PDB file of C-alpha atoms in Angstrom:
ATOM      1  CA  MET A   1     -17.810 -18.570   2.604  1.00 96.00           C
ATOM      2  CA  LYS A   2     -16.853 -22.161   3.644  1.00 97.00           C
ATOM      3  CA  LEU A   3     -13.826 -23.709   5.062  1.00 98.00           C
ATOM      4  CA  PHE A   4     -12.508 -27.426   4.387  1.00 98.00           C
ATOM      5  CA  PRO A   5     -12.271 -29.030   7.592  1.00 97.00           C
ATOM      6  CA  GLY A   6      -9.157 -28.671   9.667  1.00 97.00           C
ATOM      7  CA  PHE A   7      -8.330 -25.361   8.378  1.00 98.00           C
ATOM      8  CA  ALA A   8      -9.501 -23.030  10.845  1.00 97.00           C
ATOM      9  CA  ALA A   9      -6.308 -22.182  12.513  1.00 97.00           C
ATOM     10  CA  GLU A  10      -4.625 -21.665   9.185  1.00 98.00           C
ATOM     11  CA  TYR A  11      -7.293 -19.156   7.896  1.00 98.00           C
ATOM     12  CA  LYS A  12      -6.794 -17.249  11.342  1.00 98.00           C
ATOM     13  CA  GLU A  13      -3.127 -17.556  10.673  1.00 98.00           C
ATOM     14  CA  ARG A  14      -3.282 -16.334   6.948  1.00 98.00           C
ATOM     15  CA  HIS A  15      -5.328 -13.404   8.048  1.00 98.00           C
ATOM     16  CA  ASP A  16      -3.414 -12.314  10.951  1.00 97.00           C
ATOM     17  CA  LYS A  17      -0.263 -11.717   8.243  1.00 98.00           C
ATOM     18  CA  ILE A  18      -2.808 -10.108   5.634  1.00 97.00           C
ATOM     19  CA  TRP A  19      -0.996  -8.383   2.973  1.00 98.00           C
ATOM     20  CA  PRO A  20      -0.106  -4.816   3.237  1.00 98.00           C
ATOM     21  CA  GLY A  21      -0.907  -4.411  -0.297  1.00 97.00           C
ATOM     22  CA  LEU A  22      -4.550  -6.056   0.356  1.00 98.00           C
ATOM     23  CA  VAL A  23      -5.308  -3.658   3.020  1.00 97.00           C
ATOM     24  CA  GLU A  24      -4.188  -0.936   1.394  1.00 97.00           C
ATOM     25  CA  LEU A  25      -6.811  -1.995  -1.366  1.00 97.00           C
ATOM     26  CA  LEU A  26      -9.614  -2.606   0.858  1.00 96.00           C
ATOM     27  CA  LYS A  27      -9.376   0.478   2.590  1.00 96.00           C
ATOM     28  CA  ALA A  28      -8.821   2.468  -1.222  1.00 94.00           C
ATOM     29  CA  ALA A  29     -12.421   0.953  -1.573  1.00 94.00           C
ATOM     30  CA  GLY A  30     -13.567   2.247   1.495  1.00 94.00           C
ATOM     31  CA  VAL A  31     -13.675  -0.744   3.681  1.00 96.00           C
ATOM     32  CA  SER A  32     -13.656  -0.258   7.348  1.00 92.00           C
ATOM     33  CA  ASP A  33     -14.810  -2.176  10.258  1.00 94.00           C
ATOM     34  CA  TYR A  34     -14.146  -5.465   8.418  1.00 96.00           C
ATOM     35  CA  SER A  35     -14.567  -8.822  10.596  1.00 97.00           C
ATOM     36  CA  ILE A  36     -15.024 -12.313   9.829  1.00 97.00           C
ATOM     37  CA  PHE A  37     -16.462 -15.196  11.818  1.00 97.00           C
ATOM     38  CA  ILE A  38     -16.472 -18.899  11.730  1.00 97.00           C
ATOM     39  CA  ASP A  39     -18.927 -21.202  12.958  1.00 97.00           C
ATOM     40  CA  GLU A  40     -16.465 -23.918  14.053  1.00 95.00           C
ATOM     41  CA  GLU A  41     -19.170 -26.587  14.167  1.00 96.00           C
ATOM     42  CA  THR A  42     -19.635 -25.894  10.270  1.00 96.00           C
ATOM     43  CA  ASN A  43     -16.733 -24.075   9.270  1.00 97.00           C
ATOM     44  CA  TRP A  44     -19.115 -21.456   7.534  1.00 96.00           C
ATOM     45  CA  LEU A  45     -17.733 -18.052   7.618  1.00 97.00           C
ATOM     46  CA  PHE A  46     -19.976 -15.042   7.648  1.00 95.00           C
ATOM     47  CA  GLY A  47     -17.775 -11.494   6.918  1.00 94.00           C
ATOM     48  CA  VAL A  48     -19.066  -8.213   7.929  1.00 93.00           C
ATOM     49  CA  LEU A  49     -17.639  -4.613   7.069  1.00 93.00           C
ATOM     50  CA  GLU A  50     -18.604  -1.148   6.660  1.00 94.00           C
ATOM     51  CA  THR A  51     -18.038   0.898   3.503  1.00 93.00           C
ATOM     52  CA  ASN A  52     -18.480   4.872   2.666  1.00 90.00           C
ATOM     53  CA  ASN A  53     -18.803   3.772  -1.132  1.00 90.00           C
ATOM     54  CA  PRO A  54     -20.327   0.483  -2.067  1.00 90.00           C
ATOM     55  CA  GLU A  55     -19.848   1.177  -5.541  1.00 91.00           C
ATOM     56  CA  LEU A  56     -16.593   0.478  -5.411  1.00 92.00           C
ATOM     57  CA  LEU A  57     -16.543  -2.934  -3.952  1.00 93.00           C
ATOM     58  CA  ASP A  58     -17.881  -3.922  -7.102  1.00 92.00           C
ATOM     59  CA  ASP A  59     -14.482  -3.372  -8.574  1.00 93.00           C
ATOM     60  CA  LEU A  60     -12.258  -5.444  -6.740  1.00 95.00           C
ATOM     61  CA  PRO A  61     -12.868  -8.909  -8.114  1.00 95.00           C
ATOM     62  CA  ASN A  62     -11.033  -6.680 -11.323  1.00 95.00           C
ATOM     63  CA  ASN A  63      -8.043  -6.602  -9.192  1.00 96.00           C
ATOM     64  CA  PRO A  64      -4.775  -8.375  -9.325  1.00 97.00           C
ATOM     65  CA  ILE A  65      -4.031  -8.320  -6.108  1.00 98.00           C
ATOM     66  CA  MET A  66      -7.454  -9.962  -5.190  1.00 97.00           C
ATOM     67  CA  HIS A  67      -6.458 -13.043  -7.689  1.00 97.00           C
ATOM     68  CA  GLN A  68      -3.556 -13.509  -5.804  1.00 98.00           C
ATOM     69  CA  TRP A  69      -5.111 -13.702  -2.349  1.00 98.00           C
ATOM     70  CA  TRP A  70      -8.304 -15.880  -3.991  1.00 98.00           C
ATOM     71  CA  GLN A  71      -5.480 -17.874  -5.304  1.00 98.00           C
ATOM     72  CA  PHE A  72      -3.541 -17.974  -2.042  1.00 98.00           C
ATOM     73  CA  MET A  73      -6.406 -19.016   0.051  1.00 98.00           C
ATOM     74  CA  SER A  74      -8.196 -21.567  -2.527  1.00 98.00           C
ATOM     75  CA  ASP A  75      -6.261 -24.912  -1.010  1.00 98.00           C
ATOM     76  CA  ILE A  76      -8.239 -24.501   2.184  1.00 98.00           C
ATOM     77  CA  MET A  77     -11.695 -23.028   1.037  1.00 98.00           C
ATOM     78  CA  GLU A  78     -14.619 -23.684  -1.031  1.00 97.00           C
ATOM     79  CA  SER A  79     -13.841 -21.771  -4.115  1.00 97.00           C
ATOM     80  CA  ASN A  80     -15.191 -21.231  -7.454  1.00 97.00           C
ATOM     81  CA  SER A  81     -12.848 -21.998 -11.048  1.00 96.00           C
ATOM     82  CA  ASP A  82     -11.668 -18.335 -10.958  1.00 95.00           C
ATOM     83  CA  ASN A  83     -10.468 -19.097  -7.133  1.00 96.00           C
ATOM     84  CA  SER A  84     -13.131 -16.645  -5.842  1.00 96.00           C
ATOM     85  CA  PRO A  85     -14.414 -17.878  -2.632  1.00 96.00           C
ATOM     86  CA  VAL A  86     -17.747 -19.745  -3.074  1.00 96.00           C
ATOM     87  CA  SER A  87     -20.331 -17.468  -1.200  1.00 93.00           C
ATOM     88  CA  ILE A  88     -24.011 -17.230  -0.693  1.00 90.00           C
ATOM     89  CA  PRO A  89     -25.495 -13.607  -0.570  1.00 86.00           C
ATOM     90  CA  LEU A  90     -27.845 -13.438   2.517  1.00 89.00           C
ATOM     91  CA  LYS A  91     -31.062 -11.459   3.079  1.00 92.00           C
ATOM     92  CA  GLU A  92     -31.187  -9.000   5.766  1.00 92.00           C
ATOM     93  CA  VAL A  93     -33.584 -10.030   8.084  1.00 97.00           C
ATOM     94  CA  PHE A  94     -33.180  -7.638  11.231  1.00 95.00           C
ATOM     95  CA  TYR A  95     -31.409  -4.304  11.695  1.00 90.00           C
ATOM     96  CA  LEU A  96     -31.099  -2.153  14.984  1.00 94.00           C
ATOM     97  CA  ALA A  97     -29.304   1.240  14.292  1.00 86.00           C
TER      98      ALA A  97
END
């Protein structure tokens, strides 16, 4: 994902105040240990999460709370026409367990 220039502090502040309903939704989808990192030179964001049921993640984009969050964040980051963040799937090239 990618932030618009100058919005790193705002992005962090919004996540520091993440909505309880969104937290509940993510946890109900099996999400745990969720971190988002930023490259401060390029404004690229990289999210990492663990889930005990990856299939449940597929339904998150259909939830109204997720749509509200995307709308809330769309003014500070690159977004698609449905307000979902523009994201690029990455291919794993190394993993150490």
